[in-house]
Short mmCIF file of C-alpha atoms in Angstrom, two decimals:
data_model
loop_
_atom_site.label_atom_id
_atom_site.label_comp_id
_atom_site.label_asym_id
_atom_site.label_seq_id
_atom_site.Cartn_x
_atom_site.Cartn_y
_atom_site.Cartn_z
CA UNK D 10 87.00 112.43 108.46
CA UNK D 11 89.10 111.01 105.71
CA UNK D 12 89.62 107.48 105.14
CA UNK D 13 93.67 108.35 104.82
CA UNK D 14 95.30 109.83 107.82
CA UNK D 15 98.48 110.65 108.13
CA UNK D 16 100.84 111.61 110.76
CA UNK D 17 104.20 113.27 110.39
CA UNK D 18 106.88 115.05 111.82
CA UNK D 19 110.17 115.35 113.04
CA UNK D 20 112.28 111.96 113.99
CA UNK D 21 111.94 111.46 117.86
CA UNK D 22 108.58 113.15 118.49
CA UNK D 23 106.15 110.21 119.19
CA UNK D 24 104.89 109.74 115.83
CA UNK D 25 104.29 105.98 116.65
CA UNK D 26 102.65 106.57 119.49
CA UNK D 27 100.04 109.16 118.26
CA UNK D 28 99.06 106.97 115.08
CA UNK D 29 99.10 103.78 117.32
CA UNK D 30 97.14 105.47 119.80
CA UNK D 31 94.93 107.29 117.10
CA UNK D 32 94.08 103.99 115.26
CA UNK D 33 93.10 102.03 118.80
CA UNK D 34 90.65 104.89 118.96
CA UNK D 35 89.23 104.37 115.68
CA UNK D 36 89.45 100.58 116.21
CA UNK D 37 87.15 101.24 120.01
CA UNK D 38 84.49 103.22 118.18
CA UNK D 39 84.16 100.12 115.72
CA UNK D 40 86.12 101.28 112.67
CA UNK D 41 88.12 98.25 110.70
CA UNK D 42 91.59 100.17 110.92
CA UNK D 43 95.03 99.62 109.65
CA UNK D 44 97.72 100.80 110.95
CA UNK D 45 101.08 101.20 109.08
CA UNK D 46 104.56 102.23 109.31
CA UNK D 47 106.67 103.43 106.74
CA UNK D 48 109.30 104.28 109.09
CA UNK D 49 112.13 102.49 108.30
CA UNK D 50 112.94 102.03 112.53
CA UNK D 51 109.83 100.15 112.35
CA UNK D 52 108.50 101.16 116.63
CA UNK D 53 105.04 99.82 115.86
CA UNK D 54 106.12 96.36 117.00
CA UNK D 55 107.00 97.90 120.04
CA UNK D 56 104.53 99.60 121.04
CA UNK D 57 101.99 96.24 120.78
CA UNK D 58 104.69 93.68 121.44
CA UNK D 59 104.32 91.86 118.67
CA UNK D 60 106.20 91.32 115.54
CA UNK D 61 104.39 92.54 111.83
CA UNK D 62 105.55 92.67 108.64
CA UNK D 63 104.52 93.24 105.20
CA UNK D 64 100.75 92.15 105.14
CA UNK D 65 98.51 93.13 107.45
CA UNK D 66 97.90 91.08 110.36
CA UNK D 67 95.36 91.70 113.47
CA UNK D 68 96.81 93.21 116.20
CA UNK D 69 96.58 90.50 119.49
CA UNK D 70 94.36 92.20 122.23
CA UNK D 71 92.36 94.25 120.34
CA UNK D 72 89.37 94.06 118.33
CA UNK D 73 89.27 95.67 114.60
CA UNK D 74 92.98 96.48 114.40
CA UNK D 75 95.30 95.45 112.11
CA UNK D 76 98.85 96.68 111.70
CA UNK D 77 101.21 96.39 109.00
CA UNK D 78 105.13 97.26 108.52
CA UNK D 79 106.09 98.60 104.83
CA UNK D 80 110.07 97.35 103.91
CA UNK D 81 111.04 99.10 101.05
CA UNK D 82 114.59 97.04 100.48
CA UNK D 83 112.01 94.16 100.34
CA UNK D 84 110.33 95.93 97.73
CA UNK D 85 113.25 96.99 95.89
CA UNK D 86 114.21 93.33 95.95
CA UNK D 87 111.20 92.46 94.42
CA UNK D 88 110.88 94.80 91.24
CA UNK D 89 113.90 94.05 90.37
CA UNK D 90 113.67 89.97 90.13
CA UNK D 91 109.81 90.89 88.11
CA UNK D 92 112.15 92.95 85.49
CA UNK D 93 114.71 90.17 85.23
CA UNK D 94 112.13 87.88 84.77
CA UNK D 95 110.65 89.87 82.03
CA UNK D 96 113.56 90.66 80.63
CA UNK D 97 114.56 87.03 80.00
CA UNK D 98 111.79 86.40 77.68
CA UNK D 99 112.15 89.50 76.15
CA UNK D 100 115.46 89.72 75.12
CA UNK D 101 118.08 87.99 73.40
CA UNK D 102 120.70 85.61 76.12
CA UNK D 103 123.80 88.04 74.51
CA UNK D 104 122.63 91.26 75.84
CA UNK D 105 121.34 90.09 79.13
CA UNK D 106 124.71 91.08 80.92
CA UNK D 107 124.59 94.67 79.56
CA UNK D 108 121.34 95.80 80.62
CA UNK D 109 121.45 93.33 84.03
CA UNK D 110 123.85 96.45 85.17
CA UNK D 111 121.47 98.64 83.93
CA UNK D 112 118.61 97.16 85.85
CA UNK D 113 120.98 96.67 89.11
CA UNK D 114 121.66 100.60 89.24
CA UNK D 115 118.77 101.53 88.75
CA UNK D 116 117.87 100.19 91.94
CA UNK D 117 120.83 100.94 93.60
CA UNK D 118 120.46 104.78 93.35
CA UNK D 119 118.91 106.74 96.46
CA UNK D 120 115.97 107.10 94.90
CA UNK D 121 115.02 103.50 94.56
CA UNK D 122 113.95 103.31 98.33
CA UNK D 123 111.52 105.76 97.94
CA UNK D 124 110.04 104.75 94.80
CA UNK D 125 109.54 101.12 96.28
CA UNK D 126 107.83 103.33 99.53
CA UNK D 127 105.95 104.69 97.03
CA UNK D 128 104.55 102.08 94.96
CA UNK D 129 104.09 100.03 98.95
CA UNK D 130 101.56 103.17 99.91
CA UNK D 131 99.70 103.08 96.66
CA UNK D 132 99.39 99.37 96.88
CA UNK D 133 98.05 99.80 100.36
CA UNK D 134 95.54 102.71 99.31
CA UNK D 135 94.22 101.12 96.33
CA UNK D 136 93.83 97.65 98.21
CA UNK D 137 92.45 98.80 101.47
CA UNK D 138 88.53 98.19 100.93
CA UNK D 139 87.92 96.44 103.89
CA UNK D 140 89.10 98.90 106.38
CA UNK D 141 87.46 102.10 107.14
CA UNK D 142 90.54 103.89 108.32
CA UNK D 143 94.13 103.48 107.25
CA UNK D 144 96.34 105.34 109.55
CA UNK D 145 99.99 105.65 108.12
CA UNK D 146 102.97 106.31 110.45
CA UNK D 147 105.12 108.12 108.37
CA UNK D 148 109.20 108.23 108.36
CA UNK D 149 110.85 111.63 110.13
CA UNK D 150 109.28 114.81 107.84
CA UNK D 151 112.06 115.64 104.72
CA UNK D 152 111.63 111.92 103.26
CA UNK D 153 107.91 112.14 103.72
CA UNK D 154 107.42 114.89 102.14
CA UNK D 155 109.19 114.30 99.52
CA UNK D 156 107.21 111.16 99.10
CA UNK D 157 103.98 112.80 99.13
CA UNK D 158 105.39 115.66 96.96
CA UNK D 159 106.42 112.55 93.78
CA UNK D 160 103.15 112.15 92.54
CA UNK D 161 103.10 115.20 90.35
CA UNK D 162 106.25 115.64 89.99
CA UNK D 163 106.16 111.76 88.15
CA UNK D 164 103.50 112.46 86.46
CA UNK D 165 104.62 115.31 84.59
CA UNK D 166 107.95 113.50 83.47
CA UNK D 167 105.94 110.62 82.36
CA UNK D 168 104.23 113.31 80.50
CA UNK D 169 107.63 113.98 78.55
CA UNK D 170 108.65 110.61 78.01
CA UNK D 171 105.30 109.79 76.23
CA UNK D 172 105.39 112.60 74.13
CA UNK D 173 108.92 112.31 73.20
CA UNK D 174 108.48 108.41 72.48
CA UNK D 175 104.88 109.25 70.24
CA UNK D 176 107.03 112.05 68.28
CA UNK D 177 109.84 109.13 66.90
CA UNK D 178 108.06 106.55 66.44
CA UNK D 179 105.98 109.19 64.62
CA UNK D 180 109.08 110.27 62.53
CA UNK D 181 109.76 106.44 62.37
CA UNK D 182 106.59 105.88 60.31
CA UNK D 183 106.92 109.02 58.36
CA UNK D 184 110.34 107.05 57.07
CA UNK D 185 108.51 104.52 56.22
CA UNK D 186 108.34 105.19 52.42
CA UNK D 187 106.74 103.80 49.76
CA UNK D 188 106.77 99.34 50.41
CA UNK D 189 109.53 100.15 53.76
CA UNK D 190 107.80 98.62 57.18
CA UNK D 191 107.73 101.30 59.86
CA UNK D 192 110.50 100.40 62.26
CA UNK D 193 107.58 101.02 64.66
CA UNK D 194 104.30 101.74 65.42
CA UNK D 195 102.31 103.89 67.86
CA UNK D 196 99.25 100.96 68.24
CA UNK D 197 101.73 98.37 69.57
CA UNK D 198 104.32 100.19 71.42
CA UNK D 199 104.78 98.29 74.97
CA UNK D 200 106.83 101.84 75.87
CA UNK D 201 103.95 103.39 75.89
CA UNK D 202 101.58 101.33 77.38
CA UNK D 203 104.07 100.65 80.28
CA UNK D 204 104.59 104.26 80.60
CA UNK D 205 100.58 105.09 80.77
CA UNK D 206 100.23 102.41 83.34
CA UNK D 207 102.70 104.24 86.18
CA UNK D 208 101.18 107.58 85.16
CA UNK D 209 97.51 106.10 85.96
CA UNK D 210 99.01 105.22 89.08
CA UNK D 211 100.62 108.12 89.77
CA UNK D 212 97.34 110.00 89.39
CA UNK D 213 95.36 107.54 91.97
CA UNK D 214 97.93 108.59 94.16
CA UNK D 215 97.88 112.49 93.48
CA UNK D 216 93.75 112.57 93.72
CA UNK D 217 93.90 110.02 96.84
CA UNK D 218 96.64 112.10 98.74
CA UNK D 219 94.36 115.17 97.79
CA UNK D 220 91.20 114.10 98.16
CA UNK D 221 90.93 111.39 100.64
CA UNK D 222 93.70 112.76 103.00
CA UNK D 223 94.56 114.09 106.32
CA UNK D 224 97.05 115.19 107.23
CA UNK D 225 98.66 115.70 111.21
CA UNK D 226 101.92 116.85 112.29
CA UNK D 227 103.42 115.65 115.85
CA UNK D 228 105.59 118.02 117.67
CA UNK D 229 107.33 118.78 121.23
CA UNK D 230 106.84 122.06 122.57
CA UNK D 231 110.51 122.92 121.73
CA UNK D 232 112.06 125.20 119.67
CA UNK D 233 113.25 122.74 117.10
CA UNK D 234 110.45 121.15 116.53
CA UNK D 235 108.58 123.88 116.27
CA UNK D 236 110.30 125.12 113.43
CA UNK D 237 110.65 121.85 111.51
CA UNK D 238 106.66 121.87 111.75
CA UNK D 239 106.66 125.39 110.57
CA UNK D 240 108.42 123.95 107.47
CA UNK D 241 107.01 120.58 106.93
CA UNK D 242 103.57 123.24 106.97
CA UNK D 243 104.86 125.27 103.82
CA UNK D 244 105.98 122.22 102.33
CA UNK D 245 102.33 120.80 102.34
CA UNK D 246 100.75 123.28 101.64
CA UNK D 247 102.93 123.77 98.78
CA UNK D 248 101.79 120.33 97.48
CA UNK D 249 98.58 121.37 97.80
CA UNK D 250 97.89 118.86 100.78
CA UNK D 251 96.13 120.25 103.65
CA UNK D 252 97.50 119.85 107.69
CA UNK D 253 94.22 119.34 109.34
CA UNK D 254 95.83 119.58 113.14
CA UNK D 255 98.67 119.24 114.88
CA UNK D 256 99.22 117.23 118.06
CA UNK D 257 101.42 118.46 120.87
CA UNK D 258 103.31 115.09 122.46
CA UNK D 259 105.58 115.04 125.42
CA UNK D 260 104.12 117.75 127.43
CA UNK D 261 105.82 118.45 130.72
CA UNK D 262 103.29 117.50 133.96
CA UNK D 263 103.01 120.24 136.44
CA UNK D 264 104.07 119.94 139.88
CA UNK D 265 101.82 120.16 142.76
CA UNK D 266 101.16 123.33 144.63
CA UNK D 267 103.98 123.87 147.63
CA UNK D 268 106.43 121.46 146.46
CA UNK D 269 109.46 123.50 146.71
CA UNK D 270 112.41 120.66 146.25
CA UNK D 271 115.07 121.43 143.09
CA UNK D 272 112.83 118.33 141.24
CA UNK D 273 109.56 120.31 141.65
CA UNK D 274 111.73 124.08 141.09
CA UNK D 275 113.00 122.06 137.60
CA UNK D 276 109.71 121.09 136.66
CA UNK D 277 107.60 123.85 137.51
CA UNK D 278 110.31 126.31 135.30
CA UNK D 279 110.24 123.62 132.48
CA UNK D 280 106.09 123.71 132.63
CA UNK D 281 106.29 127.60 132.61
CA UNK D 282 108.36 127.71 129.18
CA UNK D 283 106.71 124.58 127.37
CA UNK D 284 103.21 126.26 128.16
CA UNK D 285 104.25 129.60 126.55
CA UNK D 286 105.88 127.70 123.76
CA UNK D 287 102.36 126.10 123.60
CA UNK D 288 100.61 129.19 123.57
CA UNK D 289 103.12 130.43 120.87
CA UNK D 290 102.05 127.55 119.00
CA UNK D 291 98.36 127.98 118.55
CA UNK D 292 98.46 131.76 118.22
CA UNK D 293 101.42 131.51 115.87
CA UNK D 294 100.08 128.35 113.56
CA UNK D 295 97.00 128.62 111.57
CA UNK D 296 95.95 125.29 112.39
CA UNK D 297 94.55 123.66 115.19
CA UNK D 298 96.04 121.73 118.28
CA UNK D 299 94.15 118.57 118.33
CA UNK D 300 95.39 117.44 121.28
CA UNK D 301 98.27 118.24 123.95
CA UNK D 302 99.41 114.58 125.29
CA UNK D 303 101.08 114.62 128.83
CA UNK D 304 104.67 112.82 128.63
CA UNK D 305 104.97 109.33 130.19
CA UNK D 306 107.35 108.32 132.59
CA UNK D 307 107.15 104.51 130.75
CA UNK D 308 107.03 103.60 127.24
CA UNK D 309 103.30 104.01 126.04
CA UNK D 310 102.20 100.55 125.47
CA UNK D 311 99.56 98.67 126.74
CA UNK D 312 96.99 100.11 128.77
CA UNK D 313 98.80 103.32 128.39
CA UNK D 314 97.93 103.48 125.14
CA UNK D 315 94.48 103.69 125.78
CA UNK D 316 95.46 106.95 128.24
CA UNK D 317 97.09 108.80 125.53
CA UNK D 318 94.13 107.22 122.55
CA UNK D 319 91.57 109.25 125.15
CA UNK D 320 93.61 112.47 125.45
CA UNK D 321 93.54 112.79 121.33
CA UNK D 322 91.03 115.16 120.47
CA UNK D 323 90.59 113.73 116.47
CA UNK D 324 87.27 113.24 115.32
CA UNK D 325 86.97 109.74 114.51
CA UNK D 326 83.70 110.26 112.07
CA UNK D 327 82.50 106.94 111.26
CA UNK D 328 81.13 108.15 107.58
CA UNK D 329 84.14 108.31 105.47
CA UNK D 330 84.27 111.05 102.94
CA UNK D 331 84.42 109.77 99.83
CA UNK R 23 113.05 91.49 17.53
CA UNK R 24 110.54 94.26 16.45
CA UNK R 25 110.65 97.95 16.44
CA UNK R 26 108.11 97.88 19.55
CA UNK R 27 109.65 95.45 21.52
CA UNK R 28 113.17 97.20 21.42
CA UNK R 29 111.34 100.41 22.31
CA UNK R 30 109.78 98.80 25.19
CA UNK R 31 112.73 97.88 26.00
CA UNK R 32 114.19 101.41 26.34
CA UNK R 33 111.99 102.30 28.39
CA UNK R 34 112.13 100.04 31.11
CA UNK R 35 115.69 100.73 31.58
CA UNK R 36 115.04 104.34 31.01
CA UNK R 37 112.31 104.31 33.84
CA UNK R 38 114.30 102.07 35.93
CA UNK R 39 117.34 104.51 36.11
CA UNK R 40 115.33 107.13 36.56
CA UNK R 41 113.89 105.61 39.43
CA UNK R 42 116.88 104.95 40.82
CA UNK R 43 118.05 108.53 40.71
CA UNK R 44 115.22 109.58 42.15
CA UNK R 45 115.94 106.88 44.70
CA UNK R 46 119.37 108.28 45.62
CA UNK R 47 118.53 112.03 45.11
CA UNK R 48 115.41 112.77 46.86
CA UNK R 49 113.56 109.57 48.45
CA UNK R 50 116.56 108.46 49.92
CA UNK R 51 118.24 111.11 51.33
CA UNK R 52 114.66 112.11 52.66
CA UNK R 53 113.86 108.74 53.89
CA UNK R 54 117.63 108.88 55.79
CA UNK R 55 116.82 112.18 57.27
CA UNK R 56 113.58 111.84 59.17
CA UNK R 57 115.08 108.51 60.16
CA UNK R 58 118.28 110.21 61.61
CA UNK R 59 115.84 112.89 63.30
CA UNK R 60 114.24 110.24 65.09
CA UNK R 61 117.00 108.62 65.94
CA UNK R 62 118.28 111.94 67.33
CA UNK R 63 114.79 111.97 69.10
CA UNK R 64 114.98 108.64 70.29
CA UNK R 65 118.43 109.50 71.77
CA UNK R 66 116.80 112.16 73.77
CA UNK R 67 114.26 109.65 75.35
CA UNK R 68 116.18 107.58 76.29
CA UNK R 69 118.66 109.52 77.68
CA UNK R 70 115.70 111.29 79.69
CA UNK R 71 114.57 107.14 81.13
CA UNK R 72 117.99 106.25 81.77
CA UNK R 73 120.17 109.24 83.01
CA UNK R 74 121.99 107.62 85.50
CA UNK R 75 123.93 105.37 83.19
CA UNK R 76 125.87 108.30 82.34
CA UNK R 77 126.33 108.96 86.86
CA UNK R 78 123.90 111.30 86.67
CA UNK R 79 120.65 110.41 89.23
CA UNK R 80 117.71 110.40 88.22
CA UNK R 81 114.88 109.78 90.35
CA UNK R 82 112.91 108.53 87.83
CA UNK R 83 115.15 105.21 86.50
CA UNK R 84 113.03 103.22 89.02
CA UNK R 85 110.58 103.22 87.22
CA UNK R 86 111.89 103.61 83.31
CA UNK R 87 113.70 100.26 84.50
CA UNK R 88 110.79 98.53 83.92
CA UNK R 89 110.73 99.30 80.09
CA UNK R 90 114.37 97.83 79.64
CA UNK R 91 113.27 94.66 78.56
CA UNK R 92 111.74 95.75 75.75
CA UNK R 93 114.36 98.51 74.84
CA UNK R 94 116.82 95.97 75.26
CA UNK R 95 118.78 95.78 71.90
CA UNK R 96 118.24 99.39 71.59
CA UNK R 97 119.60 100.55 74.73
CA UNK R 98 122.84 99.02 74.05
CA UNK R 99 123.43 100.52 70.67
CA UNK R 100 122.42 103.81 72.67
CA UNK R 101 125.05 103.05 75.51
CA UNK R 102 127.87 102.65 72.98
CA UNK R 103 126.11 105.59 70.28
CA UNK R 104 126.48 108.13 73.39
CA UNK R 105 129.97 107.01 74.72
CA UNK R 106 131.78 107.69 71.95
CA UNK R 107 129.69 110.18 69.64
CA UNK R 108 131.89 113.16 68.79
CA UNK R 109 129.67 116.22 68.37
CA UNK R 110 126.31 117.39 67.27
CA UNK R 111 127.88 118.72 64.06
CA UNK R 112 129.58 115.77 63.36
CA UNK R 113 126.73 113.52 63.73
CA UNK R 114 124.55 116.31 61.61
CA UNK R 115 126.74 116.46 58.96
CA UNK R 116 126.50 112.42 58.21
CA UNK R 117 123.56 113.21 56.26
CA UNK R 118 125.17 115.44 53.67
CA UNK R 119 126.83 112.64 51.49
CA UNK R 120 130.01 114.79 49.66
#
């Protein structure tokens, strides 16, 4: 099993529960796991009653768990002030204003959020020695995906910018004739060297997300959630990141033999269908159900977690593949 | 003063105009070109960090951001180069000096 495991899927499926559930069962078998949610609705403090935010913290009631909440805005927030700061002893008090707007829309623009996500789940990856098992709760699939899709997409712009930054300062010290100073030089170039920097880390992320990954998508058996999944599939495997299982959530109990009441007539139709959609599911997908988990008339919390931890069917491998 | 000296002479101014015309024929001109071509290039990079100054997103500027302090000075003559240059010819055609 991978040290990374990821679960994802459409907004409303039980994504929380699943990882919360999956990462008590790592925690039982004796795993050091962390547990954290990206999503921005943030249902992990519900489900242990108890409030987490941006560092990990252990998880009150239970042994070897430790749960953390990921704010982006916080994050956003934060790279922003470090590039003010820099820039004050960088630049000259006159053009401050100017480039203050520059540095304000930068991180006002859609994209901001999930950069600061982004930079949040490599911190977490590259700092997460002491746990065996980091189990990430991931936001509803498109922004996801998209996250896990940036790495080589980034890396391959950075790619550009270097190349287009060596080339002038190249033609900048070709100018440089006779006694003239190059304007500037390839050696000392903080451009560069800031620019190398995010691509290393860009590339952790792409071999982590490859490598040390797995990947698990929770879905209802209904129709629209079946086809999201059938998407969010393509996508991955378009990324090159493999979808090790899926995990059916909210499955419809059965009513007894001879109960014949409009409840039990309801149920037993609503049983039928989800069972064929179920079947349609592991016929129709390549990959394997890991687990079907019964739906709960209560929120799962508590000792119900442990109900639905037993009903997952993920290996919890204590060797970590490395 | 002797015969050598004001020959001497001669030649230092020769050389020295000849220097300069040199200067302001070839070594300039040359000098002013691959300058202006990585100016041009420059232009390019930048524009490619910092697209959405001009509204268009770019979901890269997160991170280019982060070099702004030390593009600063440069950045702003970009800003104002951008907003008002007129066309490619016109800014090719600076270095032909009629």
């Amino acid at each position: 099993m991978d040290k990374f495991v990821f679960f994802g899927g459409k907004g409303g499926v039980g994504k929380t529960t699943v990882s919360c559930a999956y990462g008590l069962k790592c925690a039982r078998e004796g795993l050091r796991t962390l547990v954290v949610s990206t999503d921005p609705a943030h249902s992990t403090s519900d489900v242990f009653d108890q409030q987490f935010d941006d560092d990990p913290e252990p998880v009150a009631g239970y042994e070897n768990l430790d749960a953390m909440e990921l704010d982006p805005d916080e994050e956003v927030e934060r790279h922003m002030q470090q590039i003010k700061r820099t820039m004050s002893d960088q630049v000259s008090p006159a053009i401050v204003n100017e480039i203050d707007r520059q540095i304000e829309l930068a991180h006002r623009t859609p994209g901001a959020y999930e950069s600061a996500l982004f930079d949040r789940f490599i911190d977490v990856m590259r700092n997460s020695e002491e746990y065996d098992r980091v189990v990430f709760d991931t936001s509803p699939t498109g922004g996801t995906l998209r996250l896990l899709s940036l790495p080589d997409f980034l890396e391959s712009w950075i790619d550009r910018l270097v190349s287009k930054r060596e080339q002038s300062i190249d033609l900048f010290e070709k100018a440089a004739i006779g006694e003239r100073e190059a304007r500037r030089r390839a050696e000392e170039d903080p451009i560069i060297a800031r620019l190398l920097e995010r691509k290393e880390m860009f590339e952790f992320a792409g071999e982590t997300l490859r490598n040390d990954a797995a990947f698990f998508l929770v879905l209802n058996p209904d129709e629209l959630s079946i086809r999201e999944t059938r998407r969010a599939l393509s996508d991955l495997t378009d990324y090159e990141l493999g979808v090790e299982g899926l995990v059916v959530n909210k499955v419809a109990p059965a009513p007894d033999e001879g109960e014949e009441g409009t409840g039990a007539t309801y149920l037993r139709q609503r049983y039928e269908t989800e069972q064929e959609r179920i079947e349609r599911i592991s016929s129709e997908f390549e990959e394997p159900i890991v687990a079907e988990i019964g739906q709960r008339v209560e929120e799962v919390k508590g000792s119900l977690l442990d109900e639905v931890a037993a009903e997952l069917d993920i290996e919890v491998a204590r060797e970590v593949r490395a | 003063m002797t015969l050598a000296e004001r020959i001497e002479a001669y030649r230092e101014t020769l050389e020295e105009w000849l220097h300069g015309l040199y200067h302001g024929m070839i070594e300039h001109p040359a000098f002013e070109l691959i300058e202006k071509e990585a100016e041009d290039n420059d232009d390019e990079f930048m524009f490619a960090c910092f697209a959405d100054a001009f509204g268009i997103p770019s979901p890269i500027s997160y991170y280019t951001a982060e070099l702004l302090p030390y593009l600063g000075e440069e950045f702003q003559q970009w800003e104002r180069r951008m907003w008002d240059r007129e066309s490619l010819i016109e800014r090719k055609g600076q270095q032909y000096h009629f």
